[in-house]
Amino acid sequence: MKIIFFGAGKLGREALELFETENKTADEVIGFADNRKTGSYCGRPILPIGDVADKDTAFVITVEDPYAAAEIYYLLKKRGFSNIYCFLNRRSGEKTYDDFLQKECLSAAGWGDCILPQVEMHIADYCNLNCKGCTHFSPIFEKTLPDFKGRLADVRRLKEKFSYILHFSILGGEPFLNQEIARYVTKLREILPDTYLQIVTNGLLIPSLDGAVLDSIRTNRVVVSISEYKPTHKMIDQIRDTLEANGIDYIIRPFASKEKFLRPLTLSEHTVHPHKCISNGCVNIWEGKIARCPTLMYIDKFNETFGTNLPNQGIMELANCPSGAKLLEELAKEVPLCGHCVACEIEWENCKAKPALEDFAAND
Ligand code: SF4
Ligand code: SF4
């Protein structure tokens, strides 16, 4: 089969390297496609898709942003291509295989015509790391766990609103603090059989995980995405060894990108800090609600804890919010809280025993 990688960037290069090392089928990468580039990349031509006459050509989407991946999928469908895949971009826990398309890609055959590119859900609101600047405000949450049935009811309600959910993140807080994680993983895979499912974690609990939890992660094809904070960095070899020994797919988001942290909010109307959105598109579901980002979703908890009055408009009830394209449109709209989101750089640190307002919000 002839294959074109759509996305002539870093991910495209990595996909090509993997293809050249692992693939043993007769498939052949004939070039790249890209919305912005022409010429060649990694020694292969960048082909205008209008010139690709063979509609059986397979396209592998090699871009990181799930929203961009969805756009490329719609474009290819419109041009009459149906053999579409998305590169998974994770370190495969499986040691030997020979079919790149089957093992390293997600087939887009069942995506339909209205995709939710990305969504996340807490299975523990609190965390064992309590970073200053946490955009989910995990340090201020009580050490309680959510109702399993309630969380899954939210996922089912959300699923009904779209033809497909591309990326689903199980997170927190720290998701491995929830002893029911294997149950969540199994049930979520049942509800979302073809979605890219990942657990986003600081990784600290991985070396001490129960064998049954590790088994459920592997058998349900869930990727473990590790944010490598300072304490994680100190034990990263142990974490990697545990995942590899158990054949689990993983991604490490490296130390350097987490050394500096941001205080995400300002209380000032006339801030000196540049405006910045660090959670754009990180749609969040929680307790029967949906919001365009975690900072908005948890702002009521923030206001209640610190006696502030930051705006909470834009949080919708899953039971009566619109569906499909209309919901995507609502989720993309700027909300009043956006005016308070800034880039105020801080060193990575834990909150003290009692988190303070200044740990999350600047006043200038
Ligand atoms: S590890 Fe992540 S979830 Fe936990 S406090 Fe830090 S930023 Fe928040
Ligand atoms: S409130 Fe707006 S600017 Fe702030 S993180 Fe959410 S989407 Fe981004």
CSV table of C-alpha atoms and ligand atoms in Angstrom, one decimal:
chain,number,residue,atom,x,y,z
A,1,MET,CA,0.0,0.0,0.0
A,2,LYS,CA,1.2,3.5,-0.8
A,3,ILE,CA,1.3,5.8,2.3
A,4,ILE,CA,1.6,9.6,2.6
A,5,PHE,CA,2.4,11.2,6.0
A,6,PHE,CA,0.3,14.4,6.4
A,7,GLY,CA,2.4,16.7,8.5
A,8,ALA,CA,6.0,17.5,7.4
A,9,GLY,CA,7.3,18.4,10.8
A,10,LYS,CA,9.0,16.7,13.8
A,11,LEU,CA,6.3,14.1,14.3
A,12,GLY,CA,6.3,13.3,10.6
A,13,ARG,CA,10.1,12.7,10.8
A,14,GLU,CA,9.7,10.5,13.9
A,15,ALA,CA,7.0,8.5,12.2
A,16,LEU,CA,9.1,8.0,9.1
A,17,GLU,CA,12.1,6.8,11.2
A,18,LEU,CA,9.9,4.4,13.0
A,19,PHE,CA,8.4,3.2,9.8
A,20,GLU,CA,11.8,2.6,8.3
A,21,THR,CA,13.0,0.7,11.4
A,22,GLU,CA,10.0,-1.4,12.2
A,23,ASN,CA,7.8,-1.9,9.2
A,24,LYS,CA,8.2,-5.2,7.5
A,25,THR,CA,5.2,-5.1,5.2
A,26,ALA,CA,5.2,-4.2,1.5
A,27,ASP,CA,3.8,-0.7,2.4
A,28,GLU,CA,5.7,2.2,1.0
A,29,VAL,CA,5.9,5.9,2.2
A,30,ILE,CA,5.7,7.8,-1.1
A,31,GLY,CA,6.0,11.3,0.5
A,32,PHE,CA,4.6,13.9,2.8
A,33,ALA,CA,1.6,16.3,2.5
A,34,ASP,CA,1.5,19.6,4.3
A,35,ASN,CA,-0.9,22.6,4.4
A,36,ARG,CA,2.0,25.0,4.7
A,37,LYS,CA,5.1,23.5,3.1
A,38,THR,CA,6.2,22.5,-0.4
A,39,GLY,CA,9.4,20.9,-1.7
A,40,SER,CA,10.7,18.0,0.1
A,41,TYR,CA,11.2,16.7,3.7
A,42,CYS,CA,13.4,14.0,5.0
A,43,GLY,CA,14.4,13.2,1.4
A,44,ARG,CA,10.8,12.6,0.3
A,45,PRO,CA,8.6,14.9,-1.8
A,46,ILE,CA,5.9,17.0,-0.3
A,47,LEU,CA,3.0,16.2,-2.5
A,48,PRO,CA,0.0,18.5,-3.2
A,49,ILE,CA,-3.0,16.3,-2.3
A,50,GLY,CA,-4.8,17.5,-5.4
A,51,ASP,CA,-2.1,15.5,-7.3
A,52,VAL,CA,-2.8,12.2,-5.5
A,53,ALA,CA,-5.0,10.4,-8.0
A,54,ASP,CA,-5.1,7.0,-6.4
A,55,LYS,CA,-8.0,7.2,-3.8
A,56,ASP,CA,-6.8,4.0,-2.1
A,57,THR,CA,-3.6,5.8,-1.0
A,58,ALA,CA,-3.3,5.7,2.8
A,59,PHE,CA,-2.8,8.9,4.7
A,60,VAL,CA,-1.2,8.9,8.2
A,61,ILE,CA,-1.8,12.2,10.1
A,62,THR,CA,1.4,13.2,11.7
A,63,VAL,CA,0.6,16.3,13.7
A,64,GLU,CA,0.5,16.7,17.5
A,65,ASP,CA,-2.6,18.9,17.9
A,66,PRO,CA,-5.8,16.8,17.9
A,67,TYR,CA,-7.7,19.8,16.6
A,68,ALA,CA,-5.4,20.0,13.6
A,69,ALA,CA,-5.6,16.2,13.2
A,70,ALA,CA,-9.4,16.5,13.0
A,71,GLU,CA,-9.2,19.3,10.4
A,72,ILE,CA,-6.8,17.2,8.2
A,73,TYR,CA,-9.2,14.3,8.5
A,74,TYR,CA,-12.2,16.4,7.3
A,75,LEU,CA,-10.0,17.8,4.4
A,76,LEU,CA,-9.0,14.3,3.3
A,77,LYS,CA,-12.6,13.0,3.4
A,78,LYS,CA,-13.7,15.9,1.4
A,79,ARG,CA,-11.1,15.1,-1.3
A,80,GLY,CA,-12.5,11.5,-1.5
A,81,PHE,CA,-9.9,9.6,0.6
A,82,SER,CA,-11.1,7.1,3.2
A,83,ASN,CA,-8.0,5.2,4.1
A,84,ILE,CA,-6.9,7.5,6.9
A,85,TYR,CA,-4.9,6.9,10.1
A,86,CYS,CA,-3.5,9.0,12.9
A,87,PHE,CA,0.1,8.4,14.2
A,88,LEU,CA,0.0,7.4,17.9
A,89,ASN,CA,3.3,9.0,18.9
A,90,ARG,CA,4.1,7.0,22.0
A,91,ARG,CA,6.8,4.6,23.0
A,92,SER,CA,5.4,1.2,22.2
A,93,GLY,CA,5.4,-1.3,25.1
A,94,GLU,CA,5.2,-4.1,22.5
A,95,LYS,CA,8.7,-5.4,21.7
A,96,THR,CA,8.3,-6.9,18.2
A,97,TYR,CA,5.8,-6.2,15.4
A,98,ASP,CA,6.0,-5.7,11.7
A,99,ASP,CA,2.9,-3.7,10.6
A,100,PHE,CA,3.4,0.1,11.2
A,101,LEU,CA,-0.2,1.0,10.3
A,102,GLN,CA,-1.6,-1.6,12.6
A,103,LYS,CA,0.7,-1.0,15.6
A,104,GLU,CA,1.6,2.7,15.5
A,105,CYS,CA,-1.5,4.2,14.1
A,106,LEU,CA,-5.2,4.7,14.9
A,107,SER,CA,-7.6,4.0,12.1
A,108,ALA,CA,-10.0,6.8,11.3
A,109,ALA,CA,-12.5,4.4,9.7
A,110,GLY,CA,-15.2,5.1,12.4
A,111,TRP,CA,-14.6,8.8,13.1
A,112,GLY,CA,-17.7,10.0,11.3
A,113,ASP,CA,-18.5,13.7,10.6
A,114,CYS,CA,-18.4,15.4,14.0
A,115,ILE,CA,-15.3,14.8,16.1
A,116,LEU,CA,-14.5,16.0,19.6
A,117,PRO,CA,-10.7,16.3,19.3
A,118,GLN,CA,-9.8,16.2,22.9
A,119,VAL,CA,-11.4,15.9,26.4
A,120,GLU,CA,-10.2,15.2,29.9
A,121,MET,CA,-11.7,13.9,33.1
A,122,HIS,CA,-10.4,13.8,36.7
A,123,ILE,CA,-10.7,10.5,38.6
A,124,ALA,CA,-9.1,12.2,41.6
A,125,ASP,CA,-9.3,15.9,42.1
A,126,TYR,CA,-6.4,16.0,44.6
A,127,CYS,CA,-2.7,15.3,44.0
A,128,ASN,CA,0.4,13.9,45.8
A,129,LEU,CA,2.6,16.7,44.4
A,130,ASN,CA,0.7,19.9,45.0
A,131,CYS,CA,2.5,22.2,42.5
A,132,LYS,CA,2.2,25.9,42.8
A,133,GLY,CA,0.4,27.2,39.7
A,134,CYS,CA,-1.5,23.9,39.0
A,135,THR,CA,-4.1,24.9,36.4
A,136,HIS,CA,-6.5,22.3,37.9
A,137,PHE,CA,-6.1,23.8,41.4
A,138,SER,CA,-5.5,20.3,42.7
A,139,PRO,CA,-3.7,21.5,45.9
A,140,ILE,CA,-6.9,23.0,47.2
A,141,PHE,CA,-9.1,20.0,46.8
A,142,GLU,CA,-10.1,17.6,49.6
A,143,LYS,CA,-8.7,14.1,49.7
A,144,THR,CA,-12.0,12.5,48.5
A,145,LEU,CA,-12.7,10.4,45.4
A,146,PRO,CA,-15.5,10.8,42.9
A,147,ASP,CA,-18.4,8.6,42.4
A,148,PHE,CA,-17.5,6.0,39.7
A,149,LYS,CA,-21.0,5.7,38.2
A,150,GLY,CA,-21.4,9.5,38.1
A,151,ARG,CA,-18.1,10.0,36.2
A,152,LEU,CA,-19.0,7.3,33.6
A,153,ALA,CA,-22.5,8.7,33.2
A,154,ASP,CA,-20.8,12.0,32.1
A,155,VAL,CA,-18.7,10.1,29.6
A,156,ARG,CA,-21.7,8.4,28.1
A,157,ARG,CA,-23.6,11.7,27.9
A,158,LEU,CA,-20.7,13.3,26.1
A,159,LYS,CA,-20.2,10.4,23.7
A,160,GLU,CA,-23.8,10.8,22.5
A,161,LYS,CA,-23.0,14.4,21.4
A,162,PHE,CA,-20.3,13.5,18.9
A,163,SER,CA,-19.6,10.9,16.2
A,164,TYR,CA,-16.2,10.2,17.7
A,165,ILE,CA,-13.9,11.3,20.6
A,166,LEU,CA,-10.3,11.4,19.4
A,167,HIS,CA,-8.3,11.9,22.6
A,168,PHE,CA,-9.6,11.1,26.1
A,169,SER,CA,-7.3,11.8,29.1
A,170,ILE,CA,-7.8,10.3,32.5
A,171,LEU,CA,-6.2,12.6,34.9
A,172,GLY,CA,-6.5,14.7,38.1
A,173,GLY,CA,-5.0,15.7,40.4
A,174,GLU,CA,-3.1,12.4,40.4
A,175,PRO,CA,-5.2,9.7,38.8
A,176,PHE,CA,-3.2,6.8,40.4
A,177,LEU,CA,-4.4,8.0,43.8
A,178,ASN,CA,-7.7,6.4,42.8
A,179,GLN,CA,-7.6,2.7,43.8
A,180,GLU,CA,-10.4,2.1,41.3
A,181,ILE,CA,-8.3,3.1,38.3
A,182,ALA,CA,-8.3,-0.4,36.7
A,183,ARG,CA,-12.1,-0.3,36.9
A,184,TYR,CA,-12.2,3.1,35.2
A,185,VAL,CA,-9.8,2.0,32.5
A,186,THR,CA,-11.8,-1.1,31.7
A,187,LYS,CA,-15.1,0.7,31.6
A,188,LEU,CA,-13.8,3.6,29.6
A,189,ARG,CA,-12.4,1.3,27.0
A,190,GLU,CA,-15.8,-0.4,26.7
A,191,ILE,CA,-17.5,3.0,26.2
A,192,LEU,CA,-14.8,4.4,23.9
A,193,PRO,CA,-13.5,1.3,22.0
A,194,ASP,CA,-11.5,3.1,19.4
A,195,THR,CA,-10.5,6.3,21.1
A,196,TYR,CA,-6.9,7.2,22.0
A,197,LEU,CA,-7.1,6.8,25.8
A,198,GLN,CA,-4.3,8.1,28.0
A,199,ILE,CA,-3.6,8.5,31.7
A,200,VAL,CA,-1.8,11.7,32.5
A,201,THR,CA,0.3,11.4,35.6
A,202,ASN,CA,3.2,12.8,37.5
A,203,GLY,CA,4.4,9.2,37.6
A,204,LEU,CA,5.5,9.0,41.2
A,205,LEU,CA,3.2,6.1,42.1
A,206,ILE,CA,4.0,4.0,39.0
A,207,PRO,CA,6.8,1.8,40.5
A,208,SER,CA,4.5,0.8,43.3
A,209,LEU,CA,1.4,-0.1,41.2
A,210,ASP,CA,-0.4,-3.3,41.7
A,211,GLY,CA,0.1,-5.9,38.9
A,212,ALA,CA,-3.7,-5.9,38.2
A,213,VAL,CA,-3.6,-2.1,37.5
A,214,LEU,CA,-0.7,-2.5,35.1
A,215,ASP,CA,-2.4,-5.4,33.4
A,216,SER,CA,-5.6,-3.4,32.8
A,217,ILE,CA,-3.6,-0.5,31.4
A,218,ARG,CA,-1.9,-2.8,28.9
A,219,THR,CA,-4.8,-4.9,27.9
A,220,ASN,CA,-7.1,-1.9,27.4
A,221,ARG,CA,-4.5,-0.2,25.2
A,222,VAL,CA,-4.1,2.9,27.4
A,223,VAL,CA,-1.1,5.1,27.0
A,224,VAL,CA,0.6,6.5,30.1
A,225,SER,CA,1.7,10.1,29.6
A,226,ILE,CA,4.2,11.2,32.3
A,227,SER,CA,4.8,14.8,33.1
A,228,GLU,CA,8.4,14.8,34.3
A,229,TYR,CA,8.4,17.2,37.3
A,230,LYS,CA,11.5,17.5,39.5
A,231,PRO,CA,10.5,14.7,41.9
A,232,THR,CA,9.6,12.5,38.9
A,233,HIS,CA,12.9,13.2,37.2
A,234,LYS,CA,14.7,11.7,40.2
A,235,MET,CA,13.0,8.3,39.6
A,236,ILE,CA,12.4,8.4,35.9
A,237,ASP,CA,14.5,5.2,35.3
A,238,GLN,CA,12.4,3.2,37.8
A,239,ILE,CA,9.2,4.5,36.2
A,240,ARG,CA,10.4,3.6,32.7
A,241,ASP,CA,11.6,0.2,33.8
A,242,THR,CA,8.2,-0.6,35.3
A,243,LEU,CA,6.3,0.4,32.2
A,244,GLU,CA,8.6,-1.4,29.9
A,245,ALA,CA,8.6,-4.6,32.0
A,246,ASN,CA,4.8,-4.6,31.8
A,247,GLY,CA,4.6,-3.9,28.0
A,248,ILE,CA,2.8,-0.6,28.5
A,249,ASP,CA,2.9,2.2,25.9
A,250,TYR,CA,4.1,5.5,27.3
A,251,ILE,CA,5.1,9.1,26.6
A,252,ILE,CA,7.5,11.1,28.8
A,253,ARG,CA,7.0,14.9,28.7
A,254,PRO,CA,10.5,15.8,29.6
A,255,PHE,CA,12.0,17.6,32.6
A,256,ALA,CA,13.1,20.8,30.8
A,257,SER,CA,9.6,21.8,29.8
A,258,LYS,CA,8.4,21.5,33.4
A,259,GLU,CA,11.3,23.2,35.2
A,260,LYS,CA,9.6,26.5,34.9
A,261,PHE,CA,6.0,26.8,35.9
A,262,LEU,CA,3.4,29.5,35.4
A,263,ARG,CA,1.1,31.2,37.8
A,264,PRO,CA,-1.9,31.0,35.5
A,265,LEU,CA,-4.1,33.8,36.8
A,266,THR,CA,-4.1,37.5,37.7
A,267,LEU,CA,-6.5,39.3,39.9
A,268,SER,CA,-5.6,42.7,38.4
A,269,GLU,CA,-7.7,44.3,35.7
A,270,HIS,CA,-4.6,46.0,34.3
A,271,THR,CA,-2.0,43.3,34.5
A,272,VAL,CA,1.7,43.8,33.7
A,273,HIS,CA,1.9,40.1,32.7
A,274,PRO,CA,1.3,39.0,29.1
A,275,HIS,CA,-2.0,37.3,28.5
A,276,LYS,CA,-1.6,33.6,27.8
A,277,CYS,CA,-3.9,30.6,27.5
A,278,ILE,CA,-2.1,27.4,28.5
A,279,SER,CA,-5.2,25.2,28.3
A,280,ASN,CA,-6.7,26.0,25.0
A,281,GLY,CA,-8.8,23.1,23.8
A,282,CYS,CA,-8.4,21.0,27.0
A,283,VAL,CA,-12.1,20.5,27.3
A,284,ASN,CA,-13.0,19.2,30.7
A,285,ILE,CA,-16.0,17.2,32.1
A,286,TRP,CA,-16.7,17.1,35.8
A,287,GLU,CA,-19.8,16.4,37.9
A,288,GLY,CA,-22.4,16.6,35.1
A,289,LYS,CA,-20.7,19.7,33.5
A,290,ILE,CA,-18.5,20.6,30.6
A,291,ALA,CA,-16.1,23.6,30.2
A,292,ARG,CA,-13.6,24.7,27.7
A,293,CYS,CA,-10.7,24.3,30.1
A,294,PRO,CA,-9.8,23.0,33.6
A,295,THR,CA,-9.1,26.5,34.9
A,296,LEU,CA,-12.7,27.5,34.2
A,297,MET,CA,-14.2,24.2,35.4
A,298,TYR,CA,-12.6,24.5,38.8
A,299,ILE,CA,-12.8,28.3,39.3
A,300,ASP,CA,-15.8,28.0,41.6
A,301,LYS,CA,-13.7,25.9,44.0
A,302,PHE,CA,-10.9,28.5,43.7
A,303,ASN,CA,-13.3,31.4,44.5
A,304,GLU,CA,-14.8,29.5,47.4
A,305,THR,CA,-11.3,28.7,48.9
A,306,PHE,CA,-9.8,32.1,48.5
A,307,GLY,CA,-12.8,34.4,48.8
A,308,THR,CA,-12.3,35.8,45.3
A,309,ASN,CA,-14.9,36.5,42.6
A,310,LEU,CA,-13.3,35.5,39.3
A,311,PRO,CA,-15.9,35.0,36.6
A,312,ASN,CA,-17.3,31.5,36.0
A,313,GLN,CA,-19.5,32.0,32.9
A,314,GLY,CA,-19.1,29.4,30.2
A,315,ILE,CA,-19.5,26.2,32.3
A,316,MET,CA,-22.4,24.2,30.7
A,317,GLU,CA,-24.6,21.3,32.0
A,318,LEU,CA,-23.9,18.2,30.0
A,319,ALA,CA,-27.6,17.3,30.3
A,320,ASN,CA,-28.9,20.3,28.4
A,321,CYS,CA,-25.9,21.8,26.5
A,322,PRO,CA,-26.0,21.5,22.6
A,323,SER,CA,-24.5,18.7,20.6
A,324,GLY,CA,-21.9,18.3,17.9
A,325,ALA,CA,-20.8,21.4,15.9
A,326,LYS,CA,-22.8,23.7,18.0
A,327,LEU,CA,-21.2,22.5,21.2
A,328,LEU,CA,-17.7,22.8,19.6
A,329,GLU,CA,-18.6,26.3,18.7
A,330,GLU,CA,-19.7,27.1,22.3
A,331,LEU,CA,-16.5,25.5,23.7
A,332,ALA,CA,-14.3,27.6,21.4
A,333,LYS,CA,-15.8,30.9,22.6
A,334,GLU,CA,-13.8,33.2,24.8
A,335,VAL,CA,-15.1,33.4,28.3
A,336,PRO,CA,-14.7,36.3,30.8
A,337,LEU,CA,-12.1,34.3,32.8
A,338,CYS,CA,-9.8,34.4,29.7
A,339,GLY,CA,-9.1,38.0,30.5
A,340,HIS,CA,-7.4,36.8,33.8
A,341,CYS,CA,-5.1,34.2,32.3
A,342,VAL,CA,-1.5,35.3,32.1
A,343,ALA,CA,2.0,34.0,31.8
A,344,CYS,CA,3.7,34.8,35.1
A,345,GLU,CA,6.8,32.5,35.3
A,346,ILE,CA,7.7,30.9,38.6
A,347,GLU,CA,10.2,28.2,39.7
A,348,TRP,CA,8.6,24.8,40.1
A,349,GLU,CA,7.8,24.3,43.8
A,350,ASN,CA,5.2,22.6,46.0
A,351,CYS,CA,2.6,24.6,47.8
A,352,LYS,CA,3.1,24.8,51.6
A,353,ALA,CA,0.8,22.7,53.9
A,354,LYS,CA,-1.9,25.4,53.3
A,355,PRO,CA,-2.0,26.6,49.7
A,356,ALA,CA,-2.1,30.3,49.3
A,357,LEU,CA,-3.8,32.6,46.8
A,358,GLU,CA,-0.4,33.8,45.5
A,359,ASP,CA,0.5,30.2,44.6
A,360,PHE,CA,-2.0,30.5,41.7
A,361,ALA,CA,-2.7,34.1,41.0
A,362,ALA,CA,-0.7,37.3,40.7
A,363,ASN,CA,-2.0,40.6,41.9
A,364,ASP,CA,-0.2,42.8,39.4
B,1,SF4,S1,1.4,17.1,39.4
B,1,SF4,FE1,-0.1,18.0,37.9
B,1,SF4,S2,-2.1,17.8,38.8
B,1,SF4,FE2,-0.6,17.4,40.5
B,1,SF4,S3,-0.4,19.4,41.4
B,1,SF4,FE3,1.2,19.3,39.9
B,1,SF4,S4,0.3,20.2,38.1
B,1,SF4,FE4,-1.4,19.8,39.4
B,2,SF4,S1,-10.0,30.6,30.8
B,2,SF4,FE1,-9.6,31.0,28.6
B,2,SF4,S2,-7.5,31.8,28.5
B,2,SF4,FE2,-7.8,30.9,30.5
B,2,SF4,S3,-7.0,28.8,30.3
B,2,SF4,FE3,-9.2,28.7,29.9
B,2,SF4,S4,-9.5,29.0,27.7
B,2,SF4,FE4,-7.4,29.6,28.2
